[in-house]
Short mmCIF file of N, CA, C and O in Angstrom, two decimals:
data_model
loop_
_atom_site.label_atom_id
_atom_site.label_comp_id
_atom_site.label_asym_id
_atom_site.label_seq_id
_atom_site.Cartn_x
_atom_site.Cartn_y
_atom_site.Cartn_z
N MET A 1 15.92 2.62 -11.42
CA MET A 1 14.78 1.92 -10.86
C MET A 1 13.61 2.05 -11.82
O MET A 1 13.33 3.13 -12.32
N GLU A 2 12.93 0.94 -12.04
CA GLU A 2 11.75 0.93 -12.90
C GLU A 2 10.51 0.70 -12.04
O GLU A 2 10.50 -0.18 -11.18
N ILE A 3 9.49 1.48 -12.28
CA ILE A 3 8.21 1.30 -11.58
C ILE A 3 7.16 1.02 -12.64
O ILE A 3 7.06 1.74 -13.62
N ARG A 4 6.41 -0.07 -12.41
CA ARG A 4 5.38 -0.43 -13.39
C ARG A 4 4.21 -1.13 -12.69
O ARG A 4 4.37 -1.75 -11.65
N GLU A 5 3.05 -1.03 -13.33
CA GLU A 5 1.88 -1.73 -12.81
C GLU A 5 2.01 -3.21 -13.11
O GLU A 5 2.46 -3.60 -14.19
N VAL A 6 1.67 -4.03 -12.13
CA VAL A 6 1.75 -5.48 -12.25
C VAL A 6 0.48 -6.09 -11.66
O VAL A 6 -0.37 -5.38 -11.14
N THR A 7 0.39 -7.40 -11.71
CA THR A 7 -0.73 -8.09 -11.08
C THR A 7 -0.31 -8.60 -9.70
O THR A 7 0.89 -8.71 -9.40
N SER A 8 -1.29 -8.94 -8.90
CA SER A 8 -1.01 -9.51 -7.58
C SER A 8 -0.22 -10.80 -7.71
O SER A 8 0.67 -11.08 -6.90
N ASP A 9 -0.56 -11.62 -8.70
CA ASP A 9 0.17 -12.88 -8.90
C ASP A 9 1.66 -12.64 -9.07
O ASP A 9 2.48 -13.40 -8.55
N ILE A 10 2.01 -11.60 -9.82
CA ILE A 10 3.43 -11.31 -10.04
C ILE A 10 4.11 -11.00 -8.71
O ILE A 10 5.22 -11.47 -8.44
N ILE A 11 3.46 -10.23 -7.85
CA ILE A 11 4.03 -9.92 -6.54
C ILE A 11 4.14 -11.17 -5.69
O ILE A 11 5.18 -11.47 -5.11
N PHE A 12 3.05 -11.94 -5.59
CA PHE A 12 3.07 -13.15 -4.77
C PHE A 12 4.10 -14.16 -5.24
O PHE A 12 4.69 -14.87 -4.43
N ASP A 13 4.34 -14.25 -6.55
CA ASP A 13 5.26 -15.24 -7.10
C ASP A 13 6.71 -14.76 -7.12
O ASP A 13 7.61 -15.54 -7.43
N ASP A 14 6.96 -13.51 -6.80
CA ASP A 14 8.31 -12.99 -6.82
C ASP A 14 9.14 -13.61 -5.70
O ASP A 14 8.68 -13.72 -4.57
N PRO A 15 10.38 -14.02 -5.99
CA PRO A 15 11.23 -14.63 -4.96
C PRO A 15 11.49 -13.72 -3.75
O PRO A 15 11.79 -14.21 -2.67
N SER A 16 11.38 -12.41 -3.93
CA SER A 16 11.63 -11.46 -2.83
C SER A 16 10.40 -11.20 -1.98
O SER A 16 10.48 -10.49 -0.98
N PHE A 17 9.24 -11.76 -2.37
CA PHE A 17 8.00 -11.40 -1.69
C PHE A 17 7.98 -11.80 -0.22
O PHE A 17 7.52 -11.02 0.63
N ALA A 18 8.47 -12.98 0.13
CA ALA A 18 8.44 -13.42 1.53
C ALA A 18 9.23 -12.44 2.41
O ALA A 18 8.77 -12.06 3.49
N LYS A 19 10.39 -12.01 1.94
CA LYS A 19 11.19 -11.03 2.68
C LYS A 19 10.44 -9.71 2.79
O LYS A 19 10.40 -9.08 3.85
N ALA A 20 9.84 -9.27 1.70
CA ALA A 20 9.10 -8.01 1.70
C ALA A 20 7.94 -8.06 2.67
O ALA A 20 7.71 -7.13 3.45
N ALA A 21 7.17 -9.15 2.64
CA ALA A 21 6.01 -9.29 3.52
C ALA A 21 6.43 -9.31 4.98
O ALA A 21 5.78 -8.69 5.84
N ALA A 22 7.54 -9.99 5.28
CA ALA A 22 8.02 -10.05 6.66
C ALA A 22 8.49 -8.67 7.13
O ALA A 22 8.19 -8.26 8.26
N GLU A 23 9.20 -7.94 6.26
CA GLU A 23 9.67 -6.61 6.61
C GLU A 23 8.48 -5.66 6.83
O GLU A 23 8.46 -4.88 7.78
N TYR A 24 7.49 -5.76 5.96
CA TYR A 24 6.30 -4.93 6.10
C TYR A 24 5.60 -5.21 7.44
O TYR A 24 5.22 -4.30 8.16
N ALA A 25 5.46 -6.49 7.77
CA ALA A 25 4.78 -6.86 9.01
C ALA A 25 5.54 -6.36 10.23
O ALA A 25 4.93 -5.91 11.21
N ARG A 26 6.87 -6.45 10.21
CA ARG A 26 7.67 -5.95 11.34
C ARG A 26 7.45 -4.46 11.56
O ARG A 26 7.39 -4.00 12.69
N GLU A 27 7.33 -3.70 10.47
CA GLU A 27 7.22 -2.25 10.59
C GLU A 27 5.79 -1.76 10.76
O GLU A 27 5.56 -0.73 11.38
N SER A 28 4.85 -2.46 10.17
CA SER A 28 3.47 -1.97 10.15
C SER A 28 2.50 -2.90 10.86
O SER A 28 1.30 -2.62 10.88
N GLY A 29 2.99 -3.98 11.39
CA GLY A 29 2.11 -4.93 12.06
C GLY A 29 1.46 -4.34 13.30
O GLY A 29 1.92 -3.35 13.85
N ASN A 30 0.39 -4.96 13.70
CA ASN A 30 -0.38 -4.53 14.86
C ASN A 30 -0.48 -5.74 15.78
O ASN A 30 -0.95 -6.80 15.35
N PRO A 31 -0.07 -5.63 17.04
CA PRO A 31 -0.08 -6.81 17.91
C PRO A 31 -1.47 -7.42 18.10
O PRO A 31 -1.58 -8.59 18.46
N PHE A 32 -2.52 -6.68 17.83
CA PHE A 32 -3.87 -7.21 18.01
C PHE A 32 -4.38 -7.96 16.78
O PHE A 32 -5.31 -8.74 16.89
N ILE A 33 -3.81 -7.70 15.62
CA ILE A 33 -4.26 -8.42 14.42
C ILE A 33 -3.16 -9.23 13.78
O ILE A 33 -3.42 -10.04 12.90
N GLY A 34 -1.93 -9.02 14.20
CA GLY A 34 -0.85 -9.85 13.70
C GLY A 34 0.44 -9.09 13.49
O GLY A 34 0.44 -7.95 13.04
N LEU A 35 1.52 -9.77 13.84
CA LEU A 35 2.86 -9.24 13.60
C LEU A 35 3.60 -10.09 12.58
O LEU A 35 4.74 -9.81 12.25
N THR A 36 2.94 -11.14 12.13
CA THR A 36 3.49 -12.02 11.12
C THR A 36 2.65 -11.88 9.86
O THR A 36 1.42 -11.94 9.92
N ALA A 37 3.32 -11.73 8.74
CA ALA A 37 2.60 -11.58 7.47
C ALA A 37 1.86 -12.87 7.11
O ALA A 37 2.42 -13.96 7.23
N ASN A 38 0.63 -12.73 6.71
CA ASN A 38 -0.20 -13.85 6.27
C ASN A 38 -1.15 -13.35 5.18
O ASN A 38 -2.36 -13.38 5.35
N PRO A 39 -0.59 -12.84 4.06
CA PRO A 39 -1.45 -12.25 3.03
C PRO A 39 -2.38 -13.28 2.39
O PRO A 39 -1.99 -14.42 2.16
N ASN A 40 -3.59 -12.86 2.12
CA ASN A 40 -4.63 -13.72 1.54
C ASN A 40 -4.61 -13.57 0.02
O ASN A 40 -5.25 -12.68 -0.54
N ARG A 41 -3.87 -14.45 -0.62
CA ARG A 41 -3.70 -14.37 -2.08
C ARG A 41 -5.04 -14.39 -2.80
O ARG A 41 -5.29 -13.56 -3.68
N GLN A 42 -5.91 -15.30 -2.46
CA GLN A 42 -7.21 -15.42 -3.14
C GLN A 42 -8.05 -14.16 -2.94
O GLN A 42 -8.74 -13.72 -3.85
N GLY A 43 -7.97 -13.58 -1.75
CA GLY A 43 -8.71 -12.35 -1.49
C GLY A 43 -8.21 -11.20 -2.36
O GLY A 43 -9.01 -10.46 -2.94
N TYR A 44 -6.89 -11.08 -2.45
CA TYR A 44 -6.32 -10.02 -3.30
C TYR A 44 -6.69 -10.24 -4.77
O TYR A 44 -7.02 -9.29 -5.48
N LEU A 45 -6.63 -11.50 -5.21
CA LEU A 45 -6.97 -11.78 -6.61
C LEU A 45 -8.44 -11.46 -6.89
O LEU A 45 -8.77 -10.93 -7.95
N ALA A 46 -9.31 -11.77 -5.94
CA ALA A 46 -10.74 -11.46 -6.12
C ALA A 46 -10.95 -9.95 -6.20
O ALA A 46 -11.73 -9.46 -7.03
N LEU A 47 -10.28 -9.21 -5.32
CA LEU A 47 -10.39 -7.74 -5.38
C LEU A 47 -9.88 -7.21 -6.71
O LEU A 47 -10.48 -6.34 -7.32
N GLU A 48 -8.76 -7.76 -7.15
CA GLU A 48 -8.20 -7.34 -8.44
C GLU A 48 -9.18 -7.62 -9.58
O GLU A 48 -9.38 -6.78 -10.45
N ASP A 49 -9.79 -8.81 -9.55
CA ASP A 49 -10.78 -9.17 -10.58
C ASP A 49 -11.98 -8.22 -10.58
O ASP A 49 -12.60 -8.01 -11.61
N SER A 50 -12.29 -7.64 -9.41
CA SER A 50 -13.43 -6.73 -9.32
C SER A 50 -13.14 -5.38 -9.98
O SER A 50 -14.05 -4.59 -10.20
N GLY A 51 -11.86 -5.11 -10.24
CA GLY A 51 -11.47 -3.82 -10.80
C GLY A 51 -11.25 -2.74 -9.76
O GLY A 51 -10.96 -1.60 -10.09
N LEU A 52 -11.38 -3.10 -8.48
CA LEU A 52 -11.24 -2.12 -7.40
C LEU A 52 -9.89 -2.19 -6.70
O LEU A 52 -9.68 -1.50 -5.69
N PHE A 53 -8.98 -3.00 -7.22
CA PHE A 53 -7.68 -3.17 -6.58
C PHE A 53 -6.60 -3.28 -7.65
O PHE A 53 -6.75 -4.04 -8.60
N ARG A 54 -5.55 -2.47 -7.49
CA ARG A 54 -4.45 -2.50 -8.45
C ARG A 54 -3.11 -2.41 -7.73
O ARG A 54 -3.04 -1.90 -6.61
N VAL A 55 -2.08 -2.89 -8.40
CA VAL A 55 -0.75 -3.02 -7.80
C VAL A 55 0.29 -2.38 -8.70
O VAL A 55 0.24 -2.53 -9.92
N CYS A 56 1.24 -1.72 -8.09
CA CYS A 56 2.37 -1.13 -8.81
C CYS A 56 3.63 -1.57 -8.08
O CYS A 56 3.68 -1.55 -6.85
N ALA A 57 4.67 -1.98 -8.84
CA ALA A 57 5.90 -2.48 -8.23
C ALA A 57 7.11 -1.69 -8.69
O ALA A 57 7.13 -1.14 -9.79
N ALA A 58 8.12 -1.65 -7.83
CA ALA A 58 9.40 -1.01 -8.14
C ALA A 58 10.46 -2.09 -8.23
O ALA A 58 10.56 -2.96 -7.35
N TYR A 59 11.25 -2.02 -9.28
CA TYR A 59 12.30 -3.01 -9.52
C TYR A 59 13.64 -2.33 -9.72
O TYR A 59 13.73 -1.29 -10.37
N GLU A 60 14.66 -2.93 -9.16
CA GLU A 60 16.05 -2.58 -9.45
C GLU A 60 16.58 -3.76 -10.25
O GLU A 60 16.84 -4.82 -9.68
N GLY A 61 16.64 -3.59 -11.57
CA GLY A 61 16.91 -4.74 -12.43
C GLY A 61 15.72 -5.68 -12.33
O GLY A 61 14.58 -5.28 -12.51
N SER A 62 15.98 -6.93 -11.94
CA SER A 62 14.88 -7.88 -11.77
C SER A 62 14.47 -8.04 -10.31
O SER A 62 13.56 -8.81 -9.99
N LEU A 63 15.12 -7.31 -9.40
CA LEU A 63 14.85 -7.42 -7.97
C LEU A 63 13.69 -6.51 -7.56
O LEU A 63 13.72 -5.30 -7.78
N LEU A 64 12.69 -7.10 -6.94
CA LEU A 64 11.55 -6.35 -6.38
C LEU A 64 12.04 -5.58 -5.17
O LEU A 64 12.52 -6.17 -4.20
N VAL A 65 11.92 -4.24 -5.20
CA VAL A 65 12.39 -3.42 -4.09
C VAL A 65 11.27 -2.61 -3.45
O VAL A 65 11.49 -1.95 -2.44
N GLY A 66 10.07 -2.66 -4.02
CA GLY A 66 8.96 -1.94 -3.43
C GLY A 66 7.68 -2.19 -4.17
O GLY A 66 7.68 -2.68 -5.30
N PHE A 67 6.57 -1.91 -3.49
CA PHE A 67 5.27 -1.97 -4.17
C PHE A 67 4.26 -1.15 -3.40
O PHE A 67 4.43 -0.85 -2.22
N VAL A 68 3.23 -0.77 -4.12
CA VAL A 68 2.11 -0.04 -3.53
C VAL A 68 0.84 -0.67 -4.09
O VAL A 68 0.78 -1.04 -5.26
N THR A 69 -0.16 -0.82 -3.22
CA THR A 69 -1.45 -1.34 -3.67
C THR A 69 -2.52 -0.29 -3.40
O THR A 69 -2.47 0.42 -2.39
N VAL A 70 -3.45 -0.20 -4.33
CA VAL A 70 -4.52 0.80 -4.24
C VAL A 70 -5.86 0.07 -4.24
O VAL A 70 -6.12 -0.75 -5.13
N LEU A 71 -6.68 0.38 -3.25
CA LEU A 71 -8.00 -0.20 -3.11
C LEU A 71 -9.04 0.92 -3.21
O LEU A 71 -8.97 1.90 -2.46
N ALA A 72 -9.97 0.77 -4.14
CA ALA A 72 -11.02 1.79 -4.32
C ALA A 72 -12.35 1.25 -3.80
O ALA A 72 -12.59 0.04 -3.82
N SER A 73 -13.17 2.17 -3.32
CA SER A 73 -14.51 1.76 -2.86
C SER A 73 -15.46 2.95 -2.99
O SER A 73 -15.04 4.10 -2.86
N PRO A 74 -16.72 2.64 -3.22
CA PRO A 74 -17.70 3.73 -3.27
C PRO A 74 -17.88 4.34 -1.88
O PRO A 74 -17.91 3.63 -0.89
N HIS A 75 -17.97 5.64 -1.83
CA HIS A 75 -18.31 6.33 -0.58
C HIS A 75 -19.79 6.65 -0.70
O HIS A 75 -20.19 7.64 -1.32
N PHE A 76 -20.61 5.78 -0.16
CA PHE A 76 -22.05 5.85 -0.39
C PHE A 76 -22.69 7.11 0.17
O PHE A 76 -23.70 7.58 -0.34
N HIS A 77 -22.12 7.67 1.22
CA HIS A 77 -22.69 8.87 1.81
C HIS A 77 -22.59 10.06 0.85
O HIS A 77 -23.47 10.91 0.80
N TYR A 78 -21.49 10.10 0.08
CA TYR A 78 -21.27 11.23 -0.82
C TYR A 78 -21.46 10.88 -2.29
O TYR A 78 -21.40 11.76 -3.15
N GLY A 79 -21.63 9.60 -2.59
CA GLY A 79 -21.87 9.19 -3.97
C GLY A 79 -20.67 9.32 -4.87
O GLY A 79 -20.81 9.62 -6.06
N VAL A 80 -19.46 9.11 -4.31
CA VAL A 80 -18.23 9.18 -5.09
C VAL A 80 -17.38 7.95 -4.82
O VAL A 80 -17.60 7.23 -3.84
N LEU A 81 -16.42 7.73 -5.68
CA LEU A 81 -15.45 6.65 -5.49
C LEU A 81 -14.21 7.25 -4.82
O LEU A 81 -13.71 8.29 -5.25
N VAL A 82 -13.76 6.62 -3.76
CA VAL A 82 -12.52 7.03 -3.09
C VAL A 82 -11.57 5.83 -3.10
O VAL A 82 -11.99 4.69 -3.22
N ALA A 83 -10.30 6.11 -2.98
CA ALA A 83 -9.30 5.04 -2.96
C ALA A 83 -8.41 5.22 -1.75
O ALA A 83 -8.34 6.30 -1.16
N SER A 84 -7.72 4.15 -1.40
CA SER A 84 -6.75 4.22 -0.32
C SER A 84 -5.53 3.40 -0.69
O SER A 84 -5.63 2.43 -1.45
N ILE A 85 -4.41 3.81 -0.15
CA ILE A 85 -3.21 3.00 -0.28
C ILE A 85 -3.36 1.89 0.74
O ILE A 85 -3.33 2.13 1.94
N GLU A 86 -3.56 0.69 0.25
CA GLU A 86 -3.78 -0.46 1.13
C GLU A 86 -2.45 -0.94 1.71
O GLU A 86 -2.38 -1.29 2.88
N THR A 87 -1.41 -0.95 0.90
CA THR A 87 -0.07 -1.34 1.33
C THR A 87 0.95 -0.49 0.58
O THR A 87 0.81 -0.28 -0.63
N LEU A 88 1.96 -0.04 1.29
CA LEU A 88 3.10 0.62 0.68
C LEU A 88 4.34 0.06 1.34
O LEU A 88 4.50 0.17 2.55
N TRP A 89 5.18 -0.58 0.54
CA TRP A 89 6.42 -1.16 1.06
C TRP A 89 7.58 -0.77 0.16
O TRP A 89 7.46 -0.80 -1.07
N LEU A 90 8.68 -0.39 0.78
CA LEU A 90 9.91 -0.09 0.07
C LEU A 90 11.05 -0.64 0.90
O LEU A 90 11.11 -0.40 2.12
N SER A 91 11.93 -1.40 0.27
CA SER A 91 13.03 -2.02 1.02
C SER A 91 13.86 -0.95 1.72
O SER A 91 13.98 0.18 1.24
N GLN A 92 14.40 -1.32 2.86
CA GLN A 92 15.21 -0.38 3.66
C GLN A 92 16.30 0.27 2.81
O GLN A 92 16.55 1.46 2.93
N GLU A 93 16.93 -0.52 1.95
CA GLU A 93 18.04 -0.04 1.14
C GLU A 93 17.64 1.03 0.12
O GLU A 93 18.49 1.73 -0.40
N HIS A 94 16.36 1.13 -0.19
CA HIS A 94 15.91 2.04 -1.24
C HIS A 94 15.09 3.22 -0.71
O HIS A 94 14.46 3.93 -1.48
N ARG A 95 15.13 3.45 0.58
CA ARG A 95 14.32 4.52 1.16
C ARG A 95 14.97 5.89 1.08
O ARG A 95 14.31 6.88 1.28
N LYS A 96 16.23 5.93 0.79
CA LYS A 96 16.88 7.23 0.57
C LYS A 96 16.73 7.54 -0.91
O LYS A 96 17.01 6.71 -1.75
N GLY A 97 16.27 8.73 -1.20
CA GLY A 97 16.05 9.07 -2.60
C GLY A 97 14.56 9.11 -2.91
O GLY A 97 13.72 9.03 -2.02
N PRO A 98 14.23 9.18 -4.20
CA PRO A 98 12.86 9.45 -4.61
C PRO A 98 11.94 8.24 -4.78
O PRO A 98 10.80 8.39 -5.19
N ALA A 99 12.39 7.04 -4.48
CA ALA A 99 11.59 5.85 -4.78
C ALA A 99 10.23 5.87 -4.10
O ALA A 99 9.21 5.54 -4.71
N GLY A 100 10.17 6.23 -2.83
CA GLY A 100 8.89 6.27 -2.12
C GLY A 100 7.94 7.28 -2.72
O GLY A 100 6.74 7.00 -2.90
N LEU A 101 8.46 8.45 -3.04
CA LEU A 101 7.62 9.47 -3.68
C LEU A 101 7.12 8.98 -5.03
O LEU A 101 5.97 9.25 -5.40
N ARG A 102 7.96 8.28 -5.76
CA ARG A 102 7.54 7.77 -7.07
C ARG A 102 6.43 6.74 -6.92
O ARG A 102 5.47 6.74 -7.71
N LEU A 103 6.51 5.86 -5.91
CA LEU A 103 5.44 4.89 -5.69
C LEU A 103 4.14 5.60 -5.31
O LEU A 103 3.06 5.23 -5.78
N ILE A 104 4.23 6.61 -4.46
CA ILE A 104 3.03 7.36 -4.08
C ILE A 104 2.44 8.07 -5.30
O ILE A 104 1.23 8.08 -5.50
N ARG A 105 3.29 8.65 -6.12
CA ARG A 105 2.82 9.30 -7.34
C ARG A 105 2.09 8.30 -8.24
O ARG A 105 1.04 8.61 -8.81
N GLU A 106 2.62 7.10 -8.37
CA GLU A 106 1.95 6.06 -9.16
C GLU A 106 0.60 5.68 -8.55
O GLU A 106 -0.38 5.48 -9.27
N ALA A 107 0.56 5.59 -7.21
CA ALA A 107 -0.71 5.27 -6.54
C ALA A 107 -1.75 6.34 -6.82
O ALA A 107 -2.92 6.04 -7.07
N LYS A 108 -1.32 7.60 -6.80
CA LYS A 108 -2.24 8.70 -7.09
C LYS A 108 -2.76 8.59 -8.52
O LYS A 108 -3.96 8.78 -8.76
N GLN A 109 -1.90 8.26 -9.46
CA GLN A 109 -2.32 8.14 -10.85
C GLN A 109 -3.27 6.96 -11.03
O GLN A 109 -4.28 7.07 -11.74
N ILE A 110 -2.97 5.85 -10.40
CA ILE A 110 -3.85 4.68 -10.47
C ILE A 110 -5.22 5.02 -9.92
O ILE A 110 -6.25 4.72 -10.53
N ALA A 111 -5.27 5.67 -8.75
CA ALA A 111 -6.56 6.05 -8.15
C ALA A 111 -7.33 6.98 -9.08
O ALA A 111 -8.54 6.81 -9.28
N TYR A 112 -6.63 7.94 -9.66
CA TYR A 112 -7.26 8.86 -10.60
C TYR A 112 -7.82 8.09 -11.81
O TYR A 112 -8.96 8.32 -12.22
N ASP A 113 -7.02 7.19 -12.35
CA ASP A 113 -7.46 6.40 -13.51
C ASP A 113 -8.65 5.51 -13.18
O ASP A 113 -9.47 5.21 -14.05
N MET A 114 -8.76 5.09 -11.92
CA MET A 114 -9.89 4.26 -11.49
C MET A 114 -11.17 5.10 -11.35
O MET A 114 -12.24 4.55 -11.19
N GLY A 115 -11.03 6.41 -11.37
CA GLY A 115 -12.18 7.30 -11.21
C GLY A 115 -12.38 7.82 -9.80
O GLY A 115 -13.38 8.47 -9.52
N ALA A 116 -11.41 7.56 -8.92
CA ALA A 116 -11.53 8.03 -7.54
C ALA A 116 -11.34 9.54 -7.48
O ALA A 116 -10.57 10.11 -8.24
N VAL A 117 -12.06 10.18 -6.56
CA VAL A 117 -11.92 11.62 -6.37
C VAL A 117 -10.88 11.96 -5.31
O VAL A 117 -10.49 13.12 -5.17
N ALA A 118 -10.44 10.94 -4.57
CA ALA A 118 -9.45 11.17 -3.51
C ALA A 118 -8.69 9.87 -3.26
O ALA A 118 -9.18 8.78 -3.54
N LEU A 119 -7.50 10.03 -2.71
CA LEU A 119 -6.67 8.90 -2.31
C LEU A 119 -6.29 9.10 -0.84
O LEU A 119 -5.69 10.12 -0.49
N TYR A 120 -6.66 8.16 0.00
CA TYR A 120 -6.30 8.18 1.41
C TYR A 120 -5.02 7.38 1.61
O TYR A 120 -4.76 6.42 0.89
N ALA A 121 -4.24 7.78 2.60
CA ALA A 121 -3.05 7.04 2.97
C ALA A 121 -2.91 7.10 4.49
O ALA A 121 -3.23 8.12 5.11
N SER A 122 -2.45 6.02 5.07
CA SER A 122 -2.19 6.01 6.51
C SER A 122 -0.78 5.47 6.72
O SER A 122 -0.20 4.85 5.83
N ALA A 123 -0.25 5.71 7.89
CA ALA A 123 1.10 5.26 8.22
C ALA A 123 1.19 5.03 9.71
O ALA A 123 0.46 5.66 10.49
N PRO A 124 2.09 4.15 10.14
CA PRO A 124 2.29 3.99 11.57
C PRO A 124 2.70 5.32 12.20
O PRO A 124 3.51 6.07 11.64
N THR A 125 2.13 5.62 13.34
CA THR A 125 2.43 6.87 14.05
C THR A 125 3.93 7.01 14.28
O THR A 125 4.57 6.07 14.74
N GLY A 126 4.47 8.16 13.89
CA GLY A 126 5.87 8.45 14.11
C GLY A 126 6.84 7.86 13.09
O GLY A 126 8.04 8.05 13.20
N SER A 127 6.32 7.15 12.12
CA SER A 127 7.19 6.50 11.12
C SER A 127 7.71 7.52 10.10
O SER A 127 7.20 8.63 9.98
N ARG A 128 8.73 7.11 9.35
CA ARG A 128 9.25 7.94 8.25
C ARG A 128 8.14 8.25 7.26
O ARG A 128 8.05 9.35 6.73
N LEU A 129 7.30 7.24 7.00
CA LEU A 129 6.20 7.44 6.06
C LEU A 129 5.24 8.49 6.60
O LEU A 129 4.76 9.35 5.85
N SER A 130 4.94 8.45 7.88
CA SER A 130 4.05 9.44 8.47
C SER A 130 4.62 10.85 8.31
O SER A 130 3.89 11.80 7.97
N VAL A 131 5.90 11.00 8.52
CA VAL A 131 6.55 12.31 8.36
C VAL A 131 6.45 12.75 6.90
O VAL A 131 6.14 13.91 6.61
N LEU A 132 6.71 11.83 5.97
CA LEU A 132 6.62 12.17 4.55
C LEU A 132 5.20 12.57 4.16
O LEU A 132 4.99 13.60 3.51
N LEU A 133 4.21 11.78 4.58
CA LEU A 133 2.82 12.09 4.23
C LEU A 133 2.40 13.44 4.81
O LEU A 133 1.65 14.18 4.17
N ASP A 134 2.89 13.77 5.98
CA ASP A 134 2.56 15.05 6.59
C ASP A 134 3.08 16.22 5.74
O ASP A 134 2.49 17.30 5.75
N ARG A 135 4.15 15.97 4.98
CA ARG A 135 4.71 17.02 4.12
C ARG A 135 4.02 17.12 2.76
O ARG A 135 3.97 18.18 2.17
N ILE A 136 3.49 15.99 2.25
CA ILE A 136 3.01 16.00 0.86
C ILE A 136 1.51 15.82 0.70
O ILE A 136 1.00 15.93 -0.41
N ALA A 137 0.80 15.54 1.78
CA ALA A 137 -0.64 15.31 1.70
C ALA A 137 -1.37 16.21 2.69
O ALA A 137 -0.76 16.76 3.60
N THR A 138 -2.65 16.32 2.51
CA THR A 138 -3.49 17.10 3.42
C THR A 138 -3.99 16.18 4.53
O THR A 138 -4.63 15.16 4.25
N LYS A 139 -3.72 16.54 5.75
CA LYS A 139 -4.18 15.75 6.89
C LYS A 139 -5.62 16.12 7.17
O LYS A 139 -5.93 17.26 7.52
N THR A 140 -6.53 15.16 6.99
CA THR A 140 -7.95 15.42 7.20
C THR A 140 -8.53 14.59 8.33
O THR A 140 -9.53 14.97 8.92
N ASP A 141 -7.94 13.45 8.60
CA ASP A 141 -8.45 12.52 9.60
C ASP A 141 -7.28 11.88 10.33
O ASP A 141 -6.15 11.94 9.86
N GLU A 142 -7.56 11.25 11.44
CA GLU A 142 -6.59 10.40 12.11
C GLU A 142 -7.21 9.03 12.19
O GLU A 142 -8.43 8.89 12.31
N VAL A 143 -6.39 8.01 12.13
CA VAL A 143 -6.87 6.63 12.18
C VAL A 143 -6.74 6.12 13.61
O VAL A 143 -5.67 6.26 14.22
N PHE A 144 -7.80 5.54 14.14
CA PHE A 144 -7.80 4.97 15.47
C PHE A 144 -8.17 3.50 15.37
O PHE A 144 -8.78 3.07 14.41
N PHE A 145 -7.82 2.74 16.37
CA PHE A 145 -7.99 1.30 16.34
C PHE A 145 -8.75 0.84 17.58
O PHE A 145 -8.41 1.24 18.70
N PHE A 146 -9.76 0.01 17.39
CA PHE A 146 -10.49 -0.63 18.48
C PHE A 146 -10.23 -2.13 18.41
O PHE A 146 -10.55 -2.77 17.41
N HIS A 147 -9.65 -2.70 19.45
CA HIS A 147 -9.44 -4.14 19.51
C HIS A 147 -10.74 -4.79 19.96
O HIS A 147 -11.28 -4.48 21.01
N LEU A 148 -11.30 -5.68 19.12
CA LEU A 148 -12.62 -6.24 19.39
C LEU A 148 -12.60 -7.69 19.87
O LEU A 148 -13.49 -8.12 20.59
N LYS A 149 -11.64 -8.49 19.43
CA LYS A 149 -11.61 -9.92 19.79
C LYS A 149 -10.19 -10.35 20.13
O LYS A 149 -9.24 -9.85 19.57
N ASP A 150 -10.11 -11.31 21.04
CA ASP A 150 -8.80 -11.90 21.38
C ASP A 150 -8.40 -12.94 20.37
O ASP A 150 -9.14 -13.52 19.69
#
C-alpha cells in the first residue's frame, strides 16, 4: 500500500470516490445533517487554496482505498494553530492491518508541517475508530451535537 499527499481534485476525480463517499456517509453520517454524501468540491478547493487544508490518500496499486483530510485553524483564545482530522476513510477491506494507523500518522505529520501545535480527531461513538483513538491519543474533550434547524 502506498500513502501519499494528493490534492482534493485527485480525490474527487478518482473513479472510487463515489463509493468511498457513500461508505463514509453510511458510517459517519448524522441524521440531522445528512446520511447521503454531498461533498462541496468548490469549498474543499477553496480551503486547500488557503493553505489550511491538505489531503493524503492510500492506494493499493491504482485503487483508492483510503484518505485522510486535515483542516487547520487559528485558536484565537490561545494564539496557536490547531488542526483536526476533517475526514478519515478506509475501505472495509483494508481495515485489518496498519493502514488506518499509517493514515493517522500522515495526518499528524501534515498538521505538524502546517505549524499546528495539536491535532484533534473525532469518531462516531462506539466505532472501531473511536476504540483505536482511545488507545493512541489523549482524550481531552467529548464532541456533542445540537440540532438547530429542520
